[in-house]
mmCIF file of C-alpha atoms in Angstrom:
data_model
loop_
_atom_site.group_PDB
_atom_site.id
_atom_site.type_symbol
_atom_site.label_atom_id
_atom_site.label_comp_id
_atom_site.label_asym_id
_atom_site.label_seq_id
_atom_site.Cartn_x
_atom_site.Cartn_y
_atom_site.Cartn_z
ATOM 1 C CA MET A 72 -22.956 -12.485 183.746
ATOM 2 C CA PRO A 73 -21.193 -13.794 187.192
ATOM 3 C CA HIS A 74 -23.433 -13.801 189.385
ATOM 4 C CA LEU A 75 -21.770 -14.051 193.247
ATOM 5 C CA TYR A 76 -23.582 -14.806 196.205
ATOM 6 C CA VAL A 77 -21.730 -14.486 200.152
ATOM 7 C CA GLU A 78 -23.405 -15.771 202.922
ATOM 8 C CA TYR A 79 -22.104 -15.573 206.669
ATOM 9 C CA SER A 80 -23.669 -16.702 210.401
ATOM 10 C CA ASN A 81 -24.005 -13.322 212.130
ATOM 11 C CA ASN A 82 -21.511 -14.233 214.915
ATOM 12 C CA LEU A 83 -18.392 -13.055 212.669
ATOM 13 C CA THR A 84 -18.606 -9.669 214.468
ATOM 14 C CA GLY A 85 -16.021 -7.743 212.382
ATOM 15 C CA LEU A 86 -16.706 -8.888 208.973
ATOM 16 C CA ASN A 87 -16.744 -6.164 206.673
ATOM 17 C CA GLU A 88 -19.267 -6.544 203.886
ATOM 18 C CA GLN A 89 -18.578 -4.398 201.499
ATOM 19 C CA GLY A 90 -14.850 -4.960 201.929
ATOM 20 C CA LEU A 91 -15.201 -8.767 201.146
ATOM 21 C CA LEU A 92 -17.497 -7.864 198.132
ATOM 22 C CA GLU A 93 -14.687 -5.436 196.723
ATOM 23 C CA LYS A 94 -11.688 -7.748 197.343
ATOM 24 C CA LEU A 95 -14.245 -11.094 195.189
ATOM 25 C CA ASN A 96 -15.200 -9.020 192.319
ATOM 26 C CA ALA A 97 -11.350 -7.828 191.775
ATOM 27 C CA VAL A 98 -10.231 -11.069 191.939
ATOM 28 C CA VAL A 99 -13.249 -12.264 189.441
ATOM 29 C CA CYS A 100 -13.115 -9.402 187.284
ATOM 30 C CA GLY A 101 -9.781 -10.167 186.250
ATOM 31 C CA HIS A 102 -9.599 -13.380 185.508
ATOM 32 C CA ALA A 103 -9.588 -13.488 181.844
ATOM 33 C CA THR A 104 -12.947 -15.371 181.208
ATOM 34 C CA VAL A 105 -14.589 -12.122 181.947
ATOM 35 C CA ALA A 106 -15.148 -10.045 179.688
ATOM 36 C CA ASP A 107 -16.520 -7.120 181.263
ATOM 37 C CA GLU A 108 -15.868 -6.122 184.647
ATOM 38 C CA ALA A 109 -20.024 -4.726 185.032
ATOM 39 C CA ASP A 110 -21.168 -8.040 184.523
ATOM 40 C CA VAL A 111 -20.435 -9.210 187.583
ATOM 41 C CA LYS A 112 -22.848 -8.364 190.305
ATOM 42 C CA ALA A 113 -22.526 -9.538 193.911
ATOM 43 C CA ARG A 114 -24.233 -9.765 197.152
ATOM 44 C CA ILE A 115 -23.425 -10.265 200.667
ATOM 45 C CA ALA A 116 -25.830 -10.917 203.429
ATOM 46 C CA ALA A 117 -25.747 -11.764 207.060
ATOM 47 C CA LEU A 118 -27.138 -15.035 208.361
ATOM 48 C CA GLN A 119 -29.611 -14.363 211.612
ATOM 49 C CA GLN A 120 -30.969 -18.016 211.961
ATOM 50 C CA PHE A 121 -28.445 -20.740 211.078
ATOM 51 C CA ARG A 122 -27.192 -24.171 212.657
ATOM 52 C CA ILE A 123 -24.146 -25.907 212.018
ATOM 53 C CA GLY A 124 -24.415 -29.708 212.888
ATOM 54 C CA THR A 125 -25.868 -31.247 215.779
ATOM 55 C CA ASN A 126 -23.205 -29.194 218.297
ATOM 56 C CA PRO A 127 -23.436 -25.993 217.385
ATOM 57 C CA ALA A 128 -22.122 -23.608 219.686
ATOM 58 C CA GLN A 129 -19.230 -21.469 218.903
ATOM 59 C CA ARG A 130 -18.896 -21.981 215.105
ATOM 60 C CA GLY A 131 -19.782 -19.494 212.575
ATOM 61 C CA PHE A 132 -19.563 -19.978 208.645
ATOM 62 C CA VAL A 133 -18.994 -18.216 205.422
ATOM 63 C CA HIS A 134 -19.927 -19.618 202.286
ATOM 64 C CA VAL A 135 -20.104 -18.275 198.340
ATOM 65 C CA GLN A 136 -21.628 -19.293 195.839
ATOM 66 C CA LEU A 137 -20.490 -17.803 191.857
ATOM 67 C CA ARG A 138 -22.960 -18.395 189.296
ATOM 68 C CA LEU A 139 -21.335 -19.023 185.617
ATOM 69 C CA LEU A 140 -22.747 -19.323 182.373
ATOM 70 C CA ALA A 141 -21.690 -23.746 181.526
ATOM 71 C CA GLY A 142 -18.873 -23.872 179.143
ATOM 72 C CA ARG A 143 -15.824 -22.534 181.940
ATOM 73 C CA THR A 144 -13.639 -25.693 181.899
ATOM 74 C CA PRO A 145 -12.588 -27.348 185.032
ATOM 75 C CA GLU A 146 -9.078 -25.453 184.961
ATOM 76 C CA VAL A 147 -10.944 -22.168 184.965
ATOM 77 C CA LYS A 148 -13.653 -23.288 187.852
ATOM 78 C CA LYS A 149 -10.809 -23.914 189.963
ATOM 79 C CA GLU A 150 -8.644 -21.068 189.431
ATOM 80 C CA LEU A 151 -11.726 -19.147 189.800
ATOM 81 C CA SER A 152 -12.373 -21.303 193.527
ATOM 82 C CA ASP A 153 -8.682 -20.836 194.594
ATOM 83 C CA ALA A 154 -8.901 -16.957 194.335
ATOM 84 C CA ILE A 155 -12.044 -17.345 195.776
ATOM 85 C CA ALA A 156 -10.612 -19.130 198.550
ATOM 86 C CA ALA A 157 -7.785 -16.709 199.073
ATOM 87 C CA VAL A 158 -9.665 -13.662 199.179
ATOM 88 C CA LEU A 159 -11.808 -15.262 202.013
ATOM 89 C CA ARG A 160 -8.554 -16.785 203.879
ATOM 90 C CA ALA A 161 -7.024 -13.086 203.869
ATOM 91 C CA GLU A 162 -10.570 -11.052 204.915
ATOM 92 C CA VAL A 163 -12.939 -13.269 207.137
ATOM 93 C CA PRO A 164 -12.033 -12.043 211.017
ATOM 94 C CA GLN A 165 -12.032 -15.500 213.356
ATOM 95 C CA PRO A 166 -13.695 -14.293 216.917
ATOM 96 C CA ALA A 167 -12.413 -15.761 219.777
ATOM 97 C CA GLY A 168 -13.253 -18.969 220.493
ATOM 98 C CA VAL A 169 -15.006 -19.641 216.895
ATOM 99 C CA MET A 170 -14.117 -22.298 214.708
ATOM 100 C CA VAL A 171 -15.149 -20.629 211.400
ATOM 101 C CA GLN A 172 -15.641 -22.769 208.227
ATOM 102 C CA LEU A 173 -15.015 -21.277 204.712
ATOM 103 C CA SER A 174 -16.319 -22.612 201.850
ATOM 104 C CA ALA A 175 -17.037 -21.585 197.859
ATOM 105 C CA GLU A 176 -18.776 -23.724 194.578
ATOM 106 C CA ILE A 177 -18.750 -22.803 191.169
ATOM 107 C CA ALA A 178 -22.046 -23.104 189.597
ATOM 108 C CA ASP A 179 -22.891 -23.464 185.875
ATOM 109 C CA MET A 180 -26.345 -21.838 184.174
ATOM 110 C CA ASP A 181 -27.996 -23.118 181.746
ATOM 111 C CA LYS A 182 -26.760 -20.878 178.563
ATOM 112 C CA ALA A 183 -29.326 -21.425 176.035
ATOM 113 C CA SER A 184 -31.789 -19.926 177.921
ATOM 114 C CA TYR A 185 -30.065 -17.230 180.102
ATOM 115 C CA TYR A 186 -31.561 -13.719 179.216
ATOM 116 C CA LYS A 187 -29.528 -10.069 180.268
ATOM 117 C CA ASP A 188 -29.718 -6.895 178.712
ATOM 118 C CA ARG A 189 -29.323 -3.424 180.175
ATOM 119 C CA LEU A 190 -31.420 -0.001 180.921
ATOM 120 C CA MET B 257 -43.450 -27.064 191.701
ATOM 121 C CA PRO B 258 -41.645 -24.236 190.135
ATOM 122 C CA HIS B 259 -40.204 -21.625 192.819
ATOM 123 C CA LEU B 260 -39.349 -18.291 191.166
ATOM 124 C CA TYR B 261 -36.400 -16.578 192.888
ATOM 125 C CA VAL B 262 -36.406 -12.656 192.199
ATOM 126 C CA GLU B 263 -33.158 -10.298 193.379
ATOM 127 C CA TYR B 264 -32.923 -6.287 193.110
ATOM 128 C CA SER B 265 -30.271 -4.450 194.610
ATOM 129 C CA ASN B 266 -32.036 -1.932 196.707
ATOM 130 C CA ASN B 267 -31.244 1.627 194.514
ATOM 131 C CA LEU B 268 -34.159 0.715 192.068
ATOM 132 C CA THR B 269 -36.627 2.665 194.362
ATOM 133 C CA GLY B 270 -40.198 2.588 192.795
ATOM 134 C CA LEU B 271 -39.713 -1.432 192.304
ATOM 135 C CA ASN B 272 -43.377 -2.297 193.181
ATOM 136 C CA GLU B 273 -42.423 -5.739 194.506
ATOM 137 C CA GLN B 274 -46.257 -7.339 194.638
ATOM 138 C CA GLY B 275 -46.675 -5.914 191.097
ATOM 139 C CA LEU B 276 -43.487 -7.812 189.245
ATOM 140 C CA LEU B 277 -44.022 -11.127 191.814
ATOM 141 C CA GLU B 278 -48.155 -10.581 189.835
ATOM 142 C CA LYS B 279 -46.772 -10.359 186.676
ATOM 143 C CA LEU B 280 -43.823 -12.685 186.949
ATOM 144 C CA ASN B 281 -46.853 -15.581 188.127
ATOM 145 C CA ALA B 282 -48.998 -14.805 185.592
ATOM 146 C CA VAL B 283 -46.609 -15.684 182.480
ATOM 147 C CA VAL B 284 -45.134 -18.738 184.580
ATOM 148 C CA CYS B 285 -48.680 -20.014 185.436
ATOM 149 C CA GLY B 286 -50.391 -19.042 181.759
ATOM 150 C CA HIS B 287 -47.340 -21.584 180.472
ATOM 151 C CA ALA B 288 -48.492 -24.987 178.923
ATOM 152 C CA THR B 289 -45.996 -26.781 180.681
ATOM 153 C CA VAL B 290 -47.179 -25.168 184.277
ATOM 154 C CA ALA B 291 -50.100 -27.694 185.237
ATOM 155 C CA ASP B 292 -51.085 -25.907 188.355
ATOM 156 C CA GLU B 293 -51.353 -22.737 189.227
ATOM 157 C CA ALA B 294 -50.624 -23.288 193.173
ATOM 158 C CA ASP B 295 -47.690 -24.437 192.532
ATOM 159 C CA VAL B 296 -45.885 -21.476 191.176
ATOM 160 C CA LYS B 297 -43.826 -20.313 194.493
ATOM 161 C CA ALA B 298 -42.399 -16.514 193.923
ATOM 162 C CA ARG B 299 -39.973 -14.367 196.279
ATOM 163 C CA ILE B 300 -38.616 -11.310 195.924
ATOM 164 C CA ALA B 301 -36.037 -9.604 198.327
ATOM 165 C CA ALA B 302 -34.190 -6.292 198.110
ATOM 166 C CA LEU B 303 -30.856 -6.562 198.055
ATOM 167 C CA GLN B 304 -29.415 -4.317 201.155
ATOM 168 C CA GLN B 305 -25.414 -5.294 200.538
ATOM 169 C CA PHE B 306 -24.282 -5.446 196.940
ATOM 170 C CA ARG B 307 -21.806 -4.096 194.437
ATOM 171 C CA ILE B 308 -21.289 -4.845 190.630
ATOM 172 C CA GLY B 309 -17.952 -5.038 189.294
ATOM 173 C CA THR B 310 -14.996 -2.946 190.390
ATOM 174 C CA ASN B 311 -17.235 0.463 189.380
ATOM 175 C CA PRO B 312 -20.254 -0.163 191.044
ATOM 176 C CA ALA B 313 -21.152 3.474 191.497
ATOM 177 C CA GLN B 314 -24.652 4.276 189.803
ATOM 178 C CA ARG B 315 -25.419 0.688 188.847
ATOM 179 C CA GLY B 316 -28.502 -1.697 189.427
ATOM 180 C CA PHE B 317 -29.633 -5.007 188.596
ATOM 181 C CA VAL B 318 -32.451 -7.383 189.032
ATOM 182 C CA HIS B 319 -32.263 -11.004 188.875
ATOM 183 C CA VAL B 320 -34.477 -13.840 188.308
ATOM 184 C CA GLN B 321 -34.069 -17.772 188.759
ATOM 185 C CA LEU B 322 -37.078 -20.147 187.845
ATOM 186 C CA ARG B 323 -36.025 -23.567 189.164
ATOM 187 C CA LEU B 324 -38.004 -26.317 187.567
ATOM 188 C CA LEU B 325 -37.745 -30.141 187.729
ATOM 189 C CA ALA B 326 -35.605 -31.328 185.060
ATOM 190 C CA GLY B 327 -37.025 -32.572 181.887
ATOM 191 C CA ARG B 328 -38.195 -29.141 179.981
ATOM 192 C CA THR B 329 -36.672 -29.025 176.503
ATOM 193 C CA PRO B 330 -34.442 -26.135 175.559
ATOM 194 C CA GLU B 331 -37.368 -24.403 173.947
ATOM 195 C CA VAL B 332 -39.564 -24.511 176.794
ATOM 196 C CA LYS B 333 -36.947 -22.593 178.868
ATOM 197 C CA LYS B 334 -35.801 -20.413 176.333
ATOM 198 C CA GLU B 335 -39.837 -19.473 176.179
ATOM 199 C CA LEU B 336 -40.082 -18.881 180.090
ATOM 200 C CA SER B 337 -37.083 -16.918 180.153
ATOM 201 C CA ASP B 338 -38.509 -15.210 177.028
ATOM 202 C CA ALA B 339 -41.160 -14.010 178.935
ATOM 203 C CA ILE B 340 -39.706 -13.299 181.936
ATOM 204 C CA ALA B 341 -37.845 -10.830 179.857
ATOM 205 C CA ALA B 342 -40.408 -9.182 178.447
ATOM 206 C CA VAL B 343 -42.297 -8.494 182.110
ATOM 207 C CA LEU B 344 -38.887 -7.298 183.571
ATOM 208 C CA ARG B 345 -38.674 -4.635 180.771
ATOM 209 C CA ALA B 346 -41.915 -3.341 180.908
ATOM 210 C CA GLU B 347 -42.304 -3.329 185.032
ATOM 211 C CA VAL B 348 -38.326 -2.774 186.111
ATOM 212 C CA PRO B 349 -37.984 1.219 186.769
ATOM 213 C CA GLN B 350 -35.128 2.909 185.873
ATOM 214 C CA PRO B 351 -33.832 5.687 188.284
ATOM 215 C CA ALA B 352 -32.615 8.796 187.034
ATOM 216 C CA GLY B 353 -28.025 7.992 186.075
ATOM 217 C CA VAL B 354 -28.767 4.160 187.052
ATOM 218 C CA MET B 355 -27.606 1.513 184.544
ATOM 219 C CA VAL B 356 -29.729 -1.284 185.371
ATOM 220 C CA GLN B 357 -29.135 -4.603 183.956
ATOM 221 C CA LEU B 358 -31.336 -7.030 184.171
ATOM 222 C CA SER B 359 -31.068 -11.319 183.737
ATOM 223 C CA ALA B 360 -32.969 -14.291 184.320
ATOM 224 C CA GLU B 361 -31.549 -17.808 185.061
ATOM 225 C CA ILE B 362 -33.564 -21.068 184.255
ATOM 226 C CA ALA B 363 -32.014 -23.844 186.320
ATOM 227 C CA ASP B 364 -33.170 -28.102 186.448
ATOM 228 C CA MET B 365 -34.322 -29.724 189.981
ATOM 229 C CA ASP B 366 -33.277 -33.421 190.536
ATOM 230 C CA LYS B 367 -36.524 -34.951 189.849
ATOM 231 C CA ALA B 368 -36.186 -38.478 191.491
ATOM 232 C CA SER B 369 -35.353 -36.968 194.374
ATOM 233 C CA TYR B 370 -37.417 -33.900 194.225
ATOM 234 C CA TYR B 371 -40.220 -33.952 197.607
ATOM 235 C CA LYS B 372 -43.657 -32.169 197.307
ATOM 236 C CA ASP B 373 -46.866 -32.553 199.572
ATOM 237 C CA ARG B 374 -49.372 -29.949 200.640
ATOM 238 C CA LEU B 375 -50.833 -29.695 204.359
ATOM 239 C CA MET C 169 -20.212 -29.818 203.594
ATOM 240 C CA PRO C 170 -23.816 -30.236 203.190
ATOM 241 C CA HIS C 171 -25.539 -26.886 202.818
ATOM 242 C CA LEU C 172 -28.793 -26.738 203.749
ATOM 243 C CA TYR C 173 -31.152 -23.470 202.864
ATOM 244 C CA VAL C 174 -34.498 -23.574 204.546
ATOM 245 C CA GLU C 175 -37.409 -20.718 203.611
ATOM 246 C CA TYR C 176 -41.073 -20.610 204.338
ATOM 247 C CA SER C 177 -43.866 -17.931 204.223
ATOM 248 C CA ASN C 178 -44.077 -15.788 207.040
ATOM 249 C CA ASN C 179 -47.700 -16.459 206.961
ATOM 250 C CA LEU C 180 -46.663 -19.391 209.022
ATOM 251 C CA THR C 181 -46.685 -18.161 212.048
ATOM 252 C CA GLY C 182 -45.570 -20.492 215.567
ATOM 253 C CA LEU C 183 -42.857 -22.288 213.211
ATOM 254 C CA ASN C 184 -40.227 -22.919 215.256
ATOM 255 C CA GLU C 185 -37.135 -21.911 213.255
ATOM 256 C CA GLN C 186 -33.924 -23.333 215.537
ATOM 257 C CA GLY C 187 -36.364 -26.175 216.392
ATOM 258 C CA LEU C 188 -36.989 -26.971 212.604
ATOM 259 C CA LEU C 189 -33.292 -26.333 212.058
ATOM 260 C CA GLU C 190 -32.342 -28.653 214.668
ATOM 261 C CA LYS C 191 -34.078 -31.357 213.512
ATOM 262 C CA LEU C 192 -33.153 -31.149 210.415
ATOM 263 C CA ASN C 193 -29.148 -31.204 210.836
ATOM 264 C CA ALA C 194 -30.099 -34.462 213.164
ATOM 265 C CA VAL C 195 -31.420 -36.293 210.049
ATOM 266 C CA VAL C 196 -28.736 -35.078 207.349
ATOM 267 C CA CYS C 197 -25.920 -35.371 209.556
ATOM 268 C CA GLY C 198 -27.207 -38.752 210.786
ATOM 269 C CA HIS C 199 -26.918 -40.467 207.043
ATOM 270 C CA ALA C 200 -24.249 -42.372 206.461
ATOM 271 C CA THR C 201 -23.210 -40.315 203.140
ATOM 272 C CA VAL C 202 -22.247 -37.339 205.540
ATOM 273 C CA ALA C 203 -18.571 -38.393 207.653
ATOM 274 C CA ASP C 204 -18.704 -35.292 209.780
ATOM 275 C CA GLU C 205 -21.396 -33.387 211.315
ATOM 276 C CA ALA C 206 -19.934 -30.322 211.765
ATOM 277 C CA ASP C 207 -20.117 -30.318 207.528
ATOM 278 C CA VAL C 208 -24.005 -29.341 207.775
ATOM 279 C CA LYS C 209 -24.940 -25.966 207.575
ATOM 280 C CA ALA C 210 -27.881 -24.575 207.531
ATOM 281 C CA ARG C 211 -30.081 -21.291 207.535
ATOM 282 C CA ILE C 212 -33.357 -20.698 207.296
ATOM 283 C CA ALA C 213 -35.147 -17.690 206.668
ATOM 284 C CA ALA C 214 -38.857 -16.233 206.681
ATOM 285 C CA LEU C 215 -39.591 -14.509 203.680
ATOM 286 C CA GLN C 216 -41.529 -11.327 203.970
ATOM 287 C CA GLN C 217 -42.206 -10.600 200.073
ATOM 288 C CA PHE C 218 -43.866 -13.742 198.145
ATOM 289 C CA ARG C 219 -46.651 -15.007 195.882
ATOM 290 C CA ILE C 220 -47.874 -17.928 195.227
ATOM 291 C CA GLY C 221 -49.437 -19.004 191.911
ATOM 292 C CA THR C 222 -52.172 -16.374 190.015
ATOM 293 C CA ASN C 223 -54.901 -16.769 193.435
ATOM 294 C CA PRO C 224 -52.359 -16.619 196.115
ATOM 295 C CA ALA C 225 -55.403 -15.586 199.217
ATOM 296 C CA GLN C 226 -54.442 -18.018 202.274
ATOM 297 C CA ARG C 227 -51.436 -19.724 200.898
ATOM 298 C CA GLY C 228 -47.931 -20.792 202.287
ATOM 299 C CA PHE C 229 -45.174 -22.924 201.906
ATOM 300 C CA VAL C 230 -41.763 -23.870 203.833
ATOM 301 C CA HIS C 231 -38.907 -25.087 201.075
ATOM 302 C CA VAL C 232 -35.795 -27.194 201.576
ATOM 303 C CA GLN C 233 -32.773 -26.677 199.241
ATOM 304 C CA LEU C 234 -29.489 -29.348 200.099
ATOM 305 C CA ARG C 235 -26.691 -28.988 197.979
ATOM 306 C CA LEU C 236 -24.399 -31.614 198.106
ATOM 307 C CA LEU C 237 -20.812 -32.525 196.117
ATOM 308 C CA ALA C 238 -21.943 -34.228 193.286
ATOM 309 C CA GLY C 239 -21.335 -37.909 193.478
ATOM 310 C CA ARG C 240 -24.273 -39.394 195.614
ATOM 311 C CA THR C 241 -26.229 -41.995 194.230
ATOM 312 C CA PRO C 242 -29.996 -41.388 193.056
ATOM 313 C CA GLU C 243 -30.579 -43.473 196.271
ATOM 314 C CA VAL C 244 -28.577 -41.894 198.423
ATOM 315 C CA LYS C 245 -30.836 -38.338 197.234
ATOM 316 C CA LYS C 246 -33.857 -39.986 197.399
ATOM 317 C CA GLU C 247 -33.405 -40.826 201.122
ATOM 318 C CA LEU C 248 -32.518 -37.416 202.211
ATOM 319 C CA SER C 249 -35.103 -35.987 200.576
ATOM 320 C CA ASP C 250 -37.303 -38.702 202.625
ATOM 321 C CA ALA C 251 -35.374 -37.528 205.779
ATOM 322 C CA ILE C 252 -36.065 -34.052 205.179
ATOM 323 C CA ALA C 253 -39.519 -34.832 204.539
ATOM 324 C CA ALA C 254 -40.527 -36.764 207.522
ATOM 325 C CA VAL C 255 -39.194 -33.666 209.307
ATOM 326 C CA LEU C 256 -41.588 -30.890 207.458
ATOM 327 C CA ARG C 257 -44.441 -33.537 207.860
ATOM 328 C CA ALA C 258 -43.809 -33.393 211.462
ATOM 329 C CA GLU C 259 -42.927 -29.790 212.312
ATOM 330 C CA VAL C 260 -44.640 -27.170 210.380
ATOM 331 C CA PRO C 261 -47.845 -25.727 211.423
ATOM 332 C CA GLN C 262 -50.632 -25.024 209.554
ATOM 333 C CA PRO C 263 -52.565 -21.986 210.673
ATOM 334 C CA ALA C 264 -56.119 -22.433 210.278
ATOM 335 C CA GLY C 265 -57.742 -21.720 206.569
ATOM 336 C CA VAL C 266 -53.853 -21.825 204.798
ATOM 337 C CA MET C 267 -53.159 -24.002 202.453
ATOM 338 C CA VAL C 268 -49.258 -25.507 202.830
ATOM 339 C CA GLN C 269 -47.046 -26.648 200.833
ATOM 340 C CA LEU C 270 -43.859 -27.995 201.867
ATOM 341 C CA SER C 271 -40.826 -29.301 198.954
ATOM 342 C CA ALA C 272 -37.435 -30.516 199.325
ATOM 343 C CA GLU C 273 -34.584 -29.987 196.573
ATOM 344 C CA ILE C 274 -31.495 -32.207 196.416
ATOM 345 C CA ALA C 275 -28.844 -30.195 194.609
ATOM 346 C CA ASP C 276 -25.415 -31.141 193.706
ATOM 347 C CA MET C 277 -22.170 -28.897 194.012
ATOM 348 C CA ASP C 278 -19.388 -29.461 191.509
ATOM 349 C CA LYS C 279 -16.993 -31.275 193.451
ATOM 350 C CA ALA C 280 -13.688 -30.156 191.494
ATOM 351 C CA SER C 281 -13.977 -26.639 192.175
ATOM 352 C CA TYR C 282 -15.899 -26.554 195.414
ATOM 353 C CA TYR C 283 -13.600 -25.203 198.469
ATOM 354 C CA LYS C 284 -13.455 -25.313 201.974
ATOM 355 C CA ASP C 285 -11.094 -24.724 205.123
ATOM 356 C CA ARG C 286 -11.595 -24.158 208.859
ATOM 357 C CA LEU C 287 -10.076 -21.233 210.315
#
């Protein structure tokens, strides 16, 4: 059931979209809390219109949001965040002169009302 | 105030975007908890870059997130999720050879700080 | 760390995307709760496929979601929402004959598992 959302500012030229999703999925699917690798659904989008702060020149960012069914412990969430962080630090390019921010959020989804099915 | 977000992998060719929104809005607007049909704001986007698990060939998905002001009971959330699920099962195409995952999340929005207005 | 997401229906022709982000970032970065202006990461997207309610003709909307680390008081969230609302009312165009809805949500992000870094 995990949903992984990746966004990045489109000034990070050279970012390998499928390569980044592959490595992120590998660490999320490999975590003990994820029973079936096929459950992890990831998407990535380059942001065409963004603005960072009030002095935005030469700034970029990559942000990951991982949405999981509620019930994971704080320790599990931290492990997943750490694993995502390690992938971002290894994979995100830093164009010359650009200050790049990396971030990751782990969010809970309501379990009682969550629906999933397969065709 | 409900916000409905629909995403789908772009390998689900034949999915009728406006048709799906029309049917989803019908069930959400028709629920007793929604006072004014005009409050339901839905959007849909085809995902150009996605990856499902670690063995992603021939996989697709449709995911719906419905964001509501906090305060709905678990029963109401489950009813809304069930109604969305029924629409997805009826409307989402299954291309030959593709394993399609359907999912729906009901999320709370903070009520005290929510802003809405009409021009 | 704040993440600001702006979406608008693409029938609101004349909306100035960077102008709106500039004014929204100004009020968010200027709030006492935001330590470093560079932390505010905003993006905006025009929705190509949307549907408002069951009688959708001549309707449009702009929605802002501001995601902050958990821990802000209800008063701070309301102040931020009010400031965003004032920008929307001043900046969003109203095409003739279109009923435009404005809305803003303030959402918490889990603090213990949040990751941020700069390259």
